Amino acid sequence: MKAANDNLPERLLKLKEVMHMTSLGSSTIYRKMADGTFPRPRVLSEACVRWMESEILAWMTALPIAKAA
């Protein structure tokens, strides 16, 4: 069964949207990118980058689940 949004185009997210989705600050995002532990953005122009929404969602889904206290 297809999801309702399967026909929607892939969204390209601005840094602020990625920060909002992940609850991470910009410094943490760029540090994780440098470590190779966070998706890298796509270059749209010399001064414009955007992240693929699907890659951010996949990164979030792959995070480990916290153990019960």
N, CA, C and O atoms as a Tripos MOL2 file, in Angstrom:
@<TRIPOS>MOLECULE
protein
  276   275    69     0     0
PROTEIN
NO_CHARGES

@<TRIPOS>ATOM
      1 N           0.8420   -1.1890    0.0000 N.3       1 MET1
      2 CA          0.0000    0.0000    0.0000 C.3       1 MET1
      3 C           0.8830    1.2480    0.0000 C.2       1 MET1
      4 O           1.8270    1.3350    0.7860 O.2       1 MET1
      5 N           0.5940    2.1910   -0.8530 N.am      2 LYS2
      6 CA          1.3780    3.4200   -0.9510 C.3       2 LYS2
      7 C           0.9410    4.4150    0.1150 C.2       2 LYS2
      8 O          -0.2410    4.5240    0.4430 O.2       2 LYS2
      9 N           1.9090    5.1270    0.6400 N.am      3 ALA3
     10 CA          1.6010    6.1980    1.5870 C.3       3 ALA3
     11 C           0.9970    7.3710    0.8230 C.2       3 ALA3
     12 O           1.1980    7.5100   -0.3840 O.2       3 ALA3
     13 N           0.2650    8.2010    1.5290 N.am      4 ALA4
     14 CA         -0.4150    9.3390    0.8990 C.3       4 ALA4
     15 C           0.5590   10.3170    0.2530 C.2       4 ALA4
     16 O           0.2020   11.0030   -0.7050 O.2       4 ALA4
     17 N           1.7840   10.3890    0.7670 N.am      5 ASN5
     18 CA          2.7390   11.3670    0.2520 C.3       5 ASN5
     19 C           3.7550   10.7620   -0.7170 C.2       5 ASN5
     20 O           4.7450   11.4170   -1.0440 O.2       5 ASN5
     21 N           3.5370    9.5260   -1.1860 N.am      6 ASP6
     22 CA          4.4830    8.8780   -2.0950 C.3       6 ASP6
     23 C           4.6600    9.6260   -3.4100 C.2       6 ASP6
     24 O           5.7090    9.5090   -4.0430 O.2       6 ASP6
     25 N           3.6690   10.3830   -3.8290 N.am      7 ASN7
     26 CA          3.7460   11.0900   -5.0990 C.3       7 ASN7
     27 C           4.3020   12.5040   -4.9690 C.2       7 ASN7
     28 O           4.4520   13.2060   -5.9690 O.2       7 ASN7
     29 N           4.6070   12.9230   -3.7480 N.am      8 LEU8
     30 CA          5.1480   14.2640   -3.5460 C.3       8 LEU8
     31 C           6.6300   14.2770   -3.9000 C.2       8 LEU8
     32 O           7.3220   13.2830   -3.6850 O.2       8 LEU8
     33 N           7.1230   15.3820   -4.4360 N.am      9 PRO9
     34 CA          8.5510   15.4580   -4.7500 C.3       9 PRO9
     35 C           9.3940   15.5200   -3.4730 C.2       9 PRO9
     36 O           8.9100   15.9150   -2.4120 O.2       9 PRO9
     37 N          10.6320   15.1310   -3.5940 N.am     10 GLU10
     38 CA         11.5770   15.1960   -2.4760 C.3      10 GLU10
     39 C          11.7330   16.6470   -2.0390 C.2      10 GLU10
     40 O          11.8760   17.5420   -2.8720 O.2      10 GLU10
     41 N          11.7060   16.8740   -0.7320 N.am     11 ARG11
     42 CA         11.8930   18.2300   -0.2180 C.3      11 ARG11
     43 C          13.3670   18.4950    0.0290 C.2      11 ARG11
     44 O          14.0960   17.6160    0.4890 O.2      11 ARG11
     45 N          13.7990   19.6970   -0.2740 N.am     12 LEU12
     46 CA         15.1400   20.1650    0.0380 C.3      12 LEU12
     47 C          15.0140   21.1270    1.2120 C.2      12 LEU12
     48 O          14.2660   22.1030    1.1520 O.2      12 LEU12
     49 N          15.7530   20.8400    2.2790 N.am     13 LEU13
     50 CA         15.5970   21.5860    3.5290 C.3      13 LEU13
     51 C          16.7170   22.5870    3.7530 C.2      13 LEU13
     52 O          17.8840   22.3150    3.4730 O.2      13 LEU13
     53 N          16.3400   23.7440    4.2600 N.am     14 LYS14
     54 CA         17.3010   24.7490    4.6900 C.3      14 LYS14
     55 C          17.8830   24.3190    6.0330 C.2      14 LYS14
     56 O          17.3250   23.4610    6.7170 O.2      14 LYS14
     57 N          19.0120   24.9280    6.4030 N.am     15 LEU15
     58 CA         19.6660   24.5980    7.6680 C.3      15 LEU15
     59 C          18.7020   24.7690    8.8410 C.2      15 LEU15
     60 O          18.6540   23.9110    9.7230 O.2      15 LEU15
     61 N          17.9370   25.8520    8.8680 N.am     16 LYS16
     62 CA         17.0170   26.0800    9.9840 C.3      16 LYS16
     63 C          15.9750   24.9710   10.0970 C.2      16 LYS16
     64 O          15.5810   24.5940   11.2010 O.2      16 LYS16
     65 N          15.5300   24.4470    8.9520 N.am     17 GLU17
     66 CA         14.5690   23.3470    8.9730 C.3      17 GLU17
     67 C          15.2200   22.0730    9.5080 C.2      17 GLU17
     68 O          14.5980   21.3290   10.2670 O.2      17 GLU17
     69 N          16.4640   21.8240    9.1170 N.am     18 VAL18
     70 CA         17.1960   20.6540    9.6180 C.3      18 VAL18
     71 C          17.4120   20.7960   11.1200 C.2      18 VAL18
     72 O          17.2570   19.8280   11.8650 O.2      18 VAL18
     73 N          17.7640   21.9870   11.5630 N.am     19 MET19
     74 CA         17.9520   22.2270   12.9960 C.3      19 MET19
     75 C          16.6530   21.9670   13.7560 C.2      19 MET19
     76 O          16.6670   21.3560   14.8250 O.2      19 MET19
     77 N          15.5460   22.4240   13.2100 N.am     20 HIS20
     78 CA         14.2510   22.2270   13.8610 C.3      20 HIS20
     79 C          13.8850   20.7420   13.9090 C.2      20 HIS20
     80 O          13.4320   20.2530   14.9430 O.2      20 HIS20
     81 N          14.0750   20.0310   12.8150 N.am     21 MET21
     82 CA         13.7320   18.6030   12.7540 C.3      21 MET21
     83 C          14.5650   17.7650   13.7100 C.2      21 MET21
     84 O          14.0510   16.8310   14.3260 O.2      21 MET21
     85 N          15.8530   18.0920   13.8400 N.am     22 THR22
     86 CA         16.7810   17.2510   14.6020 C.3      22 THR22
     87 C          17.0270   17.7380   16.0260 C.2      22 THR22
     88 O          17.5790   16.9990   16.8420 O.2      22 THR22
     89 N          16.6330   18.9500   16.3310 N.am     23 SER23
     90 CA         16.9160   19.5850   17.6250 C.3      23 SER23
     91 C          18.4190   19.7690   17.8480 C.2      23 SER23
     92 O          18.8780   19.8230   18.9890 O.2      23 SER23
     93 N          19.1730   19.8630   16.7670 N.am     24 LEU24
     94 CA         20.6130   20.1040   16.8470 C.3      24 LEU24
     95 C          20.9080   21.5380   16.4300 C.2      24 LEU24
     96 O          20.1880   22.1170   15.6160 O.2      24 LEU24
     97 N          21.9670   22.1050   16.9900 N.am     25 GLY25
     98 CA         22.4160   23.4230   16.5790 C.3      25 GLY25
     99 C          23.2790   23.3210   15.3260 C.2      25 GLY25
    100 O          23.7220   22.2350   14.9530 O.2      25 GLY25
    101 N          23.5090   24.4470   14.6880 N.am     26 SER26
    102 CA         24.2810   24.4520   13.4470 C.3      26 SER26
    103 C          25.7100   23.9570   13.6610 C.2      26 SER26
    104 O          26.2390   23.2310   12.8190 O.2      26 SER26
    105 N          26.3400   24.3320   14.7630 N.am     27 SER27
    106 CA         27.7170   23.8790   15.0300 C.3      27 SER27
    107 C          27.7800   22.3680   15.1710 C.2      27 SER27
    108 O          28.7180   21.7360   14.6840 O.2      27 SER27
    109 N          26.7920   21.7870   15.8310 N.am     28 THR28
    110 CA         26.7490   20.3310   16.0010 C.3      28 THR28
    111 C          26.5250   19.6450   14.6620 C.2      28 THR28
    112 O          27.1530   18.6260   14.3750 O.2      28 THR28
    113 N          25.6420   20.1880   13.8450 N.am     29 ILE29
    114 CA         25.3900   19.6130   12.5220 C.3      29 ILE29
    115 C          26.6740   19.6190   11.7020 C.2      29 ILE29
    116 O          27.0300   18.5960   11.1170 O.2      29 ILE29
    117 N          27.3700   20.7380   11.6460 N.am     30 TYR30
    118 CA         28.5890   20.8210   10.8480 C.3      30 TYR30
    119 C          29.7090   19.9650   11.4330 C.2      30 TYR30
    120 O          30.5110   19.4160   10.6780 O.2      30 TYR30
    121 N          29.7860   19.8360   12.7540 N.am     31 ARG31
    122 CA         30.7790   18.9620   13.3830 C.3      31 ARG31
    123 C          30.4990   17.4990   13.0210 C.2      31 ARG31
    124 O          31.4170   16.7490   12.6890 O.2      31 ARG31
    125 N          29.2240   17.1010   13.0880 N.am     32 LYS32
    126 CA         28.8570   15.7330   12.7330 C.3      32 LYS32
    127 C          29.1040   15.4610   11.2530 C.2      32 LYS32
    128 O          29.5000   14.3520   10.8920 O.2      32 LYS32
    129 N          28.8800   16.4410   10.3960 N.am     33 MET33
    130 CA         29.1810   16.2860    8.9780 C.3      33 MET33
    131 C          30.6830   16.0480    8.7870 C.2      33 MET33
    132 O          31.0800   15.1850    8.0030 O.2      33 MET33
    133 N          31.5070   16.8050    9.4960 N.am     34 ALA34
    134 CA         32.9580   16.6570    9.3900 C.3      34 ALA34
    135 C          33.4040   15.2820    9.8770 C.2      34 ALA34
    136 O          34.3720   14.7190    9.3630 O.2      34 ALA34
    137 N          32.6900   14.7380   10.8780 N.am     35 ASP35
    138 CA         32.9850   13.3980   11.4090 C.3      35 ASP35
    139 C          32.4450   12.2940   10.5050 C.2      35 ASP35
    140 O          32.7850   11.1240   10.6790 O.2      35 ASP35
    141 N          31.6150   12.6610    9.5520 N.am     36 GLY36
    142 CA         31.0010   11.6680    8.6770 C.3      36 GLY36
    143 C          29.8010   10.9800    9.2900 C.2      36 GLY36
    144 O          29.4090    9.9010    8.8470 O.2      36 GLY36
    145 N          29.2030   11.6030   10.3200 N.am     37 THR37
    146 CA         28.0730   10.9750   11.0120 C.3      37 THR37
    147 C          26.7520   11.7050   10.7770 C.2      37 THR37
    148 O          25.7710   11.4510   11.4750 O.2      37 THR37
    149 N          26.7250   12.5940    9.8120 N.am     38 PHE38
    150 CA         25.5020   13.3280    9.4920 C.3      38 PHE38
    151 C          25.4640   13.5600    7.9890 C.2      38 PHE38
    152 O          26.5070   13.7870    7.3770 O.2      38 PHE38
    153 N          24.2760   13.5090    7.3810 N.am     39 PRO39
    154 CA         24.1810   13.7010    5.9250 C.3      39 PRO39
    155 C          24.7400   15.0540    5.4710 C.2      39 PRO39
    156 O          24.5830   16.0710    6.1460 O.2      39 PRO39
    157 N          25.3840   15.0320    4.3280 N.am     40 ARG40
    158 CA         25.9230   16.2580    3.7530 C.3      40 ARG40
    159 C          24.8790   16.8830    2.8330 C.2      40 ARG40
    160 O          24.0870   16.1700    2.2170 O.2      40 ARG40
    161 N          24.8760   18.2040    2.7400 N.am     41 PRO41
    162 CA         23.8860   18.8790    1.8880 C.3      41 PRO41
    163 C          24.2540   18.8080    0.4150 C.2      41 PRO41
    164 O          25.3720   18.4450    0.0490 O.2      41 PRO41
    165 N          23.3000   19.1590   -0.4050 N.am     42 ARG42
    166 CA         23.4930   19.2890   -1.8490 C.3      42 ARG42
    167 C          23.7600   20.7550   -2.1660 C.2      42 ARG42
    168 O          23.1880   21.6410   -1.5300 O.2      42 ARG42
    169 N          24.6100   21.0140   -3.1280 N.am     43 VAL43
    170 CA         24.9530   22.3820   -3.5270 C.3      43 VAL43
    171 C          24.0070   22.8080   -4.6420 C.2      43 VAL43
    172 O          24.0030   22.2210   -5.7240 O.2      43 VAL43
    173 N          23.2120   23.8260   -4.3710 N.am     44 LEU44
    174 CA         22.3110   24.3670   -5.3870 C.3      44 LEU44
    175 C          22.9570   25.5080   -6.1590 C.2      44 LEU44
    176 O          22.7080   25.6910   -7.3510 O.2      44 LEU44
    177 N          23.7860   26.2680   -5.4620 N.am     45 SER45
    178 CA         24.5440   27.3420   -6.1020 C.3      45 SER45
    179 C          25.7450   27.6310   -5.2080 C.2      45 SER45
    180 O          25.9410   26.9800   -4.1820 O.2      45 SER45
    181 N          26.5340   28.5990   -5.6050 N.am     46 GLU46
    182 CA         27.7450   28.9280   -4.8600 C.3      46 GLU46
    183 C          27.4700   29.2560   -3.3900 C.2      46 GLU46
    184 O          28.2800   28.9360   -2.5200 O.2      46 GLU46
    185 N          26.3480   29.8830   -3.1170 N.am     47 ALA47
    186 CA         26.0360   30.3080   -1.7510 C.3      47 ALA47
    187 C          24.7740   29.6400   -1.2000 C.2      47 ALA47
    188 O          24.1430   30.1720   -0.2870 O.2      47 ALA47
    189 N          24.4020   28.4760   -1.7470 N.am     48 CYS48
    190 CA         23.1430   27.8600   -1.3390 C.3      48 CYS48
    191 C          23.2800   26.3450   -1.2730 C.2      48 CYS48
    192 O          23.5760   25.6930   -2.2740 O.2      48 CYS48
    193 N          23.0600   25.7910   -0.0810 N.am     49 VAL49
    194 CA         23.0320   24.3390    0.0820 C.3      49 VAL49
    195 C          21.7080   23.9390    0.7240 C.2      49 VAL49
    196 O          21.0970   24.7180    1.4540 O.2      49 VAL49
    197 N          21.2760   22.7090    0.4400 N.am     50 ARG50
    198 CA         20.0470   22.1720    1.0180 C.3      50 ARG50
    199 C          20.2450   20.6900    1.3050 C.2      50 ARG50
    200 O          20.9700   19.9960    0.5930 O.2      50 ARG50
    201 N          19.5850   20.2160    2.3620 N.am     51 TRP51
    202 CA         19.6320   18.8180    2.7440 C.3      51 TRP51
    203 C          18.4100   18.0900    2.1980 C.2      51 TRP51
    204 O          17.3160   18.6500    2.1450 O.2      51 TRP51
    205 N          18.6040   16.8440    1.7960 N.am     52 MET52
    206 CA         17.5060   16.0040    1.3310 C.3      52 MET52
    207 C          16.7100   15.5540    2.5620 C.2      52 MET52
    208 O          17.2720   14.9880    3.5000 O.2      52 MET52
    209 N          15.4180   15.8070    2.5490 N.am     53 GLU53
    210 CA         14.5730   15.4440    3.6880 C.3      53 GLU53
    211 C          14.6620   13.9470    3.9810 C.2      53 GLU53
    212 O          14.7190   13.5490    5.1440 O.2      53 GLU53
    213 N          14.6750   13.1270    2.9540 N.am     54 SER54
    214 CA         14.7190   11.6760    3.1510 C.3      54 SER54
    215 C          15.9950   11.2470    3.8750 C.2      54 SER54
    216 O          15.9610   10.3190    4.6830 O.2      54 SER54
    217 N          17.1170   11.9070    3.5960 N.am     55 GLU55
    218 CA         18.3760   11.5660    4.2580 C.3      55 GLU55
    219 C          18.3570   11.9710    5.7250 C.2      55 GLU55
    220 O          18.9010   11.2590    6.5700 O.2      55 GLU55
    221 N          17.7370   13.1090    6.0390 N.am     56 ILE56
    222 CA         17.6290   13.5420    7.4350 C.3      56 ILE56
    223 C          16.7080   12.5860    8.1940 C.2      56 ILE56
    224 O          17.0170   12.1930    9.3190 O.2      56 ILE56
    225 N          15.5850   12.2120    7.5890 N.am     57 LEU57
    226 CA         14.6670   11.2740    8.2330 C.3      57 LEU57
    227 C          15.3280    9.9180    8.4480 C.2      57 LEU57
    228 O          15.1330    9.2980    9.4940 O.2      57 LEU57
    229 N          16.1070    9.4450    7.4740 N.am     58 ALA58
    230 CA         16.8190    8.1710    7.6190 C.3      58 ALA58
    231 C          17.8460    8.2490    8.7520 C.2      58 ALA58
    232 O          17.9930    7.3020    9.5240 O.2      58 ALA58
    233 N          18.5490    9.3690    8.8490 N.am     59 TRP59
    234 CA         19.5210    9.5560    9.9330 C.3      59 TRP59
    235 C          18.8210    9.4980   11.2860 C.2      59 TRP59
    236 O          19.3110    8.8570   12.2150 O.2      59 TRP59
    237 N          17.6750   10.1660   11.3950 N.am     60 MET60
    238 CA         16.9280   10.1780   12.6550 C.3      60 MET60
    239 C          16.4330    8.7750   13.0050 C.2      60 MET60
    240 O          16.4970    8.3700   14.1660 O.2      60 MET60
    241 N          15.9470    8.0420   12.0240 N.am     61 THR61
    242 CA         15.4350    6.6930   12.2500 C.3      61 THR61
    243 C          16.5540    5.7480   12.7080 C.2      61 THR61
    244 O          16.3090    4.8320   13.4930 O.2      61 THR61
    245 N          17.7660    5.9680   12.2240 N.am     62 ALA62
    246 CA         18.8870    5.0930   12.5570 C.3      62 ALA62
    247 C          19.4930    5.3900   13.9230 C.2      62 ALA62
    248 O          20.3560    4.6370   14.3760 O.2      62 ALA62
    249 N          19.0790    6.4450   14.5880 N.am     63 LEU63
    250 CA         19.6230    6.7540   15.9150 C.3      63 LEU63
    251 C          19.2830    5.6300   16.8880 C.2      63 LEU63
    252 O          18.2050    5.0400   16.8140 O.2      63 LEU63
    253 N          20.2110    5.3370   17.8020 N.am     64 PRO64
    254 CA         19.9410    4.2710   18.7790 C.3      64 PRO64
    255 C          18.8090    4.6790   19.7350 C.2      64 PRO64
    256 O          18.6150    5.8580   20.0310 O.2      64 PRO64
    257 N          18.0860    3.6870   20.1950 N.am     65 ILE65
    258 CA         16.9930    3.9160   21.1480 C.3      65 ILE65
    259 C          17.5820    3.8990   22.5570 C.2      65 ILE65
    260 O          18.3530    3.0020   22.9000 O.2      65 ILE65
    261 N          17.2220    4.8790   23.3640 N.am     66 ALA66
    262 CA         17.7220    4.9810   24.7320 C.3      66 ALA66
    263 C          17.1910    3.8300   25.5730 C.2      66 ALA66
    264 O          16.0530    3.3930   25.4010 O.2      66 ALA66
    265 N          18.0260    3.3450   26.4820 N.am     67 LYS67
    266 CA         17.6080    2.2720   27.3960 C.3      67 LYS67
    267 C          16.7850    2.8880   28.5130 C.2      67 LYS67
    268 O          16.9770    4.0480   28.8800 O.2      67 LYS67
    269 N          15.8690    2.0990   29.0450 N.am     68 ALA68
    270 CA         15.0200    2.5640   30.1540 C.3      68 ALA68
    271 C          15.8970    2.8460   31.3700 C.2      68 ALA68
    272 O          16.8850    2.1570   31.6250 O.2      68 ALA68
    273 N          15.5140    3.8560   32.0940 N.am     69 ALA69
    274 CA         16.2790    4.2660   33.2750 C.3      69 ALA69
    275 C          16.0730    3.3310   34.4230 C.2      69 ALA69
    276 O          16.6450    3.5320   35.4940 O.2      69 ALA69
@<TRIPOS>BOND
     1     1     2 1
     2     2     3 1
     3     3     4 2
     4     3     5 am
     5     5     6 1
     6     6     7 1
     7     7     8 2
     8     7     9 am
     9     9    10 1
    10    10    11 1
    11    11    12 2
    12    11    13 am
    13    13    14 1
    14    14    15 1
    15    15    16 2
    16    15    17 am
    17    17    18 1
    18    18    19 1
    19    19    20 2
    20    19    21 am
    21    21    22 1
    22    22    23 1
    23    23    24 2
    24    23    25 am
    25    25    26 1
    26    26    27 1
    27    27    28 2
    28    27    29 am
    29    29    30 1
    30    30    31 1
    31    31    32 2
    32    31    33 am
    33    33    34 1
    34    34    35 1
    35    35    36 2
    36    35    37 am
    37    37    38 1
    38    38    39 1
    39    39    40 2
    40    39    41 am
    41    41    42 1
    42    42    43 1
    43    43    44 2
    44    43    45 am
    45    45    46 1
    46    46    47 1
    47    47    48 2
    48    47    49 am
    49    49    50 1
    50    50    51 1
    51    51    52 2
    52    51    53 am
    53    53    54 1
    54    54    55 1
    55    55    56 2
    56    55    57 am
    57    57    58 1
    58    58    59 1
    59    59    60 2
    60    59    61 am
    61    61    62 1
    62    62    63 1
    63    63    64 2
    64    63    65 am
    65    65    66 1
    66    66    67 1
    67    67    68 2
    68    67    69 am
    69    69    70 1
    70    70    71 1
    71    71    72 2
    72    71    73 am
    73    73    74 1
    74    74    75 1
    75    75    76 2
    76    75    77 am
    77    77    78 1
    78    78    79 1
    79    79    80 2
    80    79    81 am
    81    81    82 1
    82    82    83 1
    83    83    84 2
    84    83    85 am
    85    85    86 1
    86    86    87 1
    87    87    88 2
    88    87    89 am
    89    89    90 1
    90    90    91 1
    91    91    92 2
    92    91    93 am
    93    93    94 1
    94    94    95 1
    95    95    96 2
    96    95    97 am
    97    97    98 1
    98    98    99 1
    99    99   100 2
   100    99   101 am
   101   101   102 1
   102   102   103 1
   103   103   104 2
   104   103   105 am
   105   105   106 1
   106   106   107 1
   107   107   108 2
   108   107   109 am
   109   109   110 1
   110   110   111 1
   111   111   112 2
   112   111   113 am
   113   113   114 1
   114   114   115 1
   115   115   116 2
   116   115   117 am
   117   117   118 1
   118   118   119 1
   119   119   120 2
   120   119   121 am
   121   121   122 1
   122   122   123 1
   123   123   124 2
   124   123   125 am
   125   125   126 1
   126   126   127 1
   127   127   128 2
   128   127   129 am
   129   129   130 1
   130   130   131 1
   131   131   132 2
   132   131   133 am
   133   133   134 1
   134   134   135 1
   135   135   136 2
   136   135   137 am
   137   137   138 1
   138   138   139 1
   139   139   140 2
   140   139   141 am
   141   141   142 1
   142   142   143 1
   143   143   144 2
   144   143   145 am
   145   145   146 1
   146   146   147 1
   147   147   148 2
   148   147   149 am
   149   149   150 1
   150   150   151 1
   151   151   152 2
   152   151   153 am
   153   153   154 1
   154   154   155 1
   155   155   156 2
   156   155   157 am
   157   157   158 1
   158   158   159 1
   159   159   160 2
   160   159   161 am
   161   161   162 1
   162   162   163 1
   163   163   164 2
   164   163   165 am
   165   165   166 1
   166   166   167 1
   167   167   168 2
   168   167   169 am
   169   169   170 1
   170   170   171 1
   171   171   172 2
   172   171   173 am
   173   173   174 1
   174   174   175 1
   175   175   176 2
   176   175   177 am
   177   177   178 1
   178   178   179 1
   179   179   180 2
   180   179   181 am
   181   181   182 1
   182   182   183 1
   183   183   184 2
   184   183   185 am
   185   185   186 1
   186   186   187 1
   187   187   188 2
   188   187   189 am
   189   189   190 1
   190   190   191 1
   191   191   192 2
   192   191   193 am
   193   193   194 1
   194   194   195 1
   195   195   196 2
   196   195   197 am
   197   197   198 1
   198   198   199 1
   199   199   200 2
   200   199   201 am
   201   201   202 1
   202   202   203 1
   203   203   204 2
   204   203   205 am
   205   205   206 1
   206   206   207 1
   207   207   208 2
   208   207   209 am
   209   209   210 1
   210   210   211 1
   211   211   212 2
   212   211   213 am
   213   213   214 1
   214   214   215 1
   215   215   216 2
   216   215   217 am
   217   217   218 1
   218   218   219 1
   219   219   220 2
   220   219   221 am
   221   221   222 1
   222   222   223 1
   223   223   224 2
   224   223   225 am
   225   225   226 1
   226   226   227 1
   227   227   228 2
   228   227   229 am
   229   229   230 1
   230   230   231 1
   231   231   232 2
   232   231   233 am
   233   233   234 1
   234   234   235 1
   235   235   236 2
   236   235   237 am
   237   237   238 1
   238   238   239 1
   239   239   240 2
   240   239   241 am
   241   241   242 1
   242   242   243 1
   243   243   244 2
   244   243   245 am
   245   245   246 1
   246   246   247 1
   247   247   248 2
   248   247   249 am
   249   249   250 1
   250   250   251 1
   251   251   252 2
   252   251   253 am
   253   253   254 1
   254   254   255 1
   255   255   256 2
   256   255   257 am
   257   257   258 1
   258   258   259 1
   259   259   260 2
   260   259   261 am
   261   261   262 1
   262   262   263 1
   263   263   264 2
   264   263   265 am
   265   265   266 1
   266   266   267 1
   267   267   268 2
   268   267   269 am
   269   269   270 1
   270   270   271 1
   271   271   272 2
   272   271   273 am
   273   273   274 1
   274   274   275 1
   275   275   276 2
@<TRIPOS>SUBSTRUCTURE
     1 MET1         2 RESIDUE 1 A MET
     2 LYS2         6 RESIDUE 1 A LYS
     3 ALA3        10 RESIDUE 1 A ALA
     4 ALA4        14 RESIDUE 1 A ALA
     5 ASN5        18 RESIDUE 1 A ASN
     6 ASP6        22 RESIDUE 1 A ASP
     7 ASN7        26 RESIDUE 1 A ASN
     8 LEU8        30 RESIDUE 1 A LEU
     9 PRO9        34 RESIDUE 1 A PRO
    10 GLU10       38 RESIDUE 1 A GLU
    11 ARG11       42 RESIDUE 1 A ARG
    12 LEU12       46 RESIDUE 1 A LEU
    13 LEU13       50 RESIDUE 1 A LEU
    14 LYS14       54 RESIDUE 1 A LYS
    15 LEU15       58 RESIDUE 1 A LEU
    16 LYS16       62 RESIDUE 1 A LYS
    17 GLU17       66 RESIDUE 1 A GLU
    18 VAL18       70 RESIDUE 1 A VAL
    19 MET19       74 RESIDUE 1 A MET
    20 HIS20       78 RESIDUE 1 A HIS
    21 MET21       82 RESIDUE 1 A MET
    22 THR22       86 RESIDUE 1 A THR
    23 SER23       90 RESIDUE 1 A SER
    24 LEU24       94 RESIDUE 1 A LEU
    25 GLY25       98 RESIDUE 1 A GLY
    26 SER26      102 RESIDUE 1 A SER
    27 SER27      106 RESIDUE 1 A SER
    28 THR28      110 RESIDUE 1 A THR
    29 ILE29      114 RESIDUE 1 A ILE
    30 TYR30      118 RESIDUE 1 A TYR
    31 ARG31      122 RESIDUE 1 A ARG
    32 LYS32      126 RESIDUE 1 A LYS
    33 MET33      130 RESIDUE 1 A MET
    34 ALA34      134 RESIDUE 1 A ALA
    35 ASP35      138 RESIDUE 1 A ASP
    36 GLY36      142 RESIDUE 1 A GLY
    37 THR37      146 RESIDUE 1 A THR
    38 PHE38      150 RESIDUE 1 A PHE
    39 PRO39      154 RESIDUE 1 A PRO
    40 ARG40      158 RESIDUE 1 A ARG
    41 PRO41      162 RESIDUE 1 A PRO
    42 ARG42      166 RESIDUE 1 A ARG
    43 VAL43      170 RESIDUE 1 A VAL
    44 LEU44      174 RESIDUE 1 A LEU
    45 SER45      178 RESIDUE 1 A SER
    46 GLU46      182 RESIDUE 1 A GLU
    47 ALA47      186 RESIDUE 1 A ALA
    48 CYS48      190 RESIDUE 1 A CYS
    49 VAL49      194 RESIDUE 1 A VAL
    50 ARG50      198 RESIDUE 1 A ARG
    51 TRP51      202 RESIDUE 1 A TRP
    52 MET52      206 RESIDUE 1 A MET
    53 GLU53      210 RESIDUE 1 A GLU
    54 SER54      214 RESIDUE 1 A SER
    55 GLU55      218 RESIDUE 1 A GLU
    56 ILE56      222 RESIDUE 1 A ILE
    57 LEU57      226 RESIDUE 1 A LEU
    58 ALA58      230 RESIDUE 1 A ALA
    59 TRP59      234 RESIDUE 1 A TRP
    60 MET60      238 RESIDUE 1 A MET
    61 THR61      242 RESIDUE 1 A THR
    62 ALA62      246 RESIDUE 1 A ALA
    63 LEU63      250 RESIDUE 1 A LEU
    64 PRO64      254 RESIDUE 1 A PRO
    65 ILE65      258 RESIDUE 1 A ILE
    66 ALA66      262 RESIDUE 1 A ALA
    67 LYS67      266 RESIDUE 1 A LYS
    68 ALA68      270 RESIDUE 1 A ALA
    69 ALA69      274 RESIDUE 1 A ALA
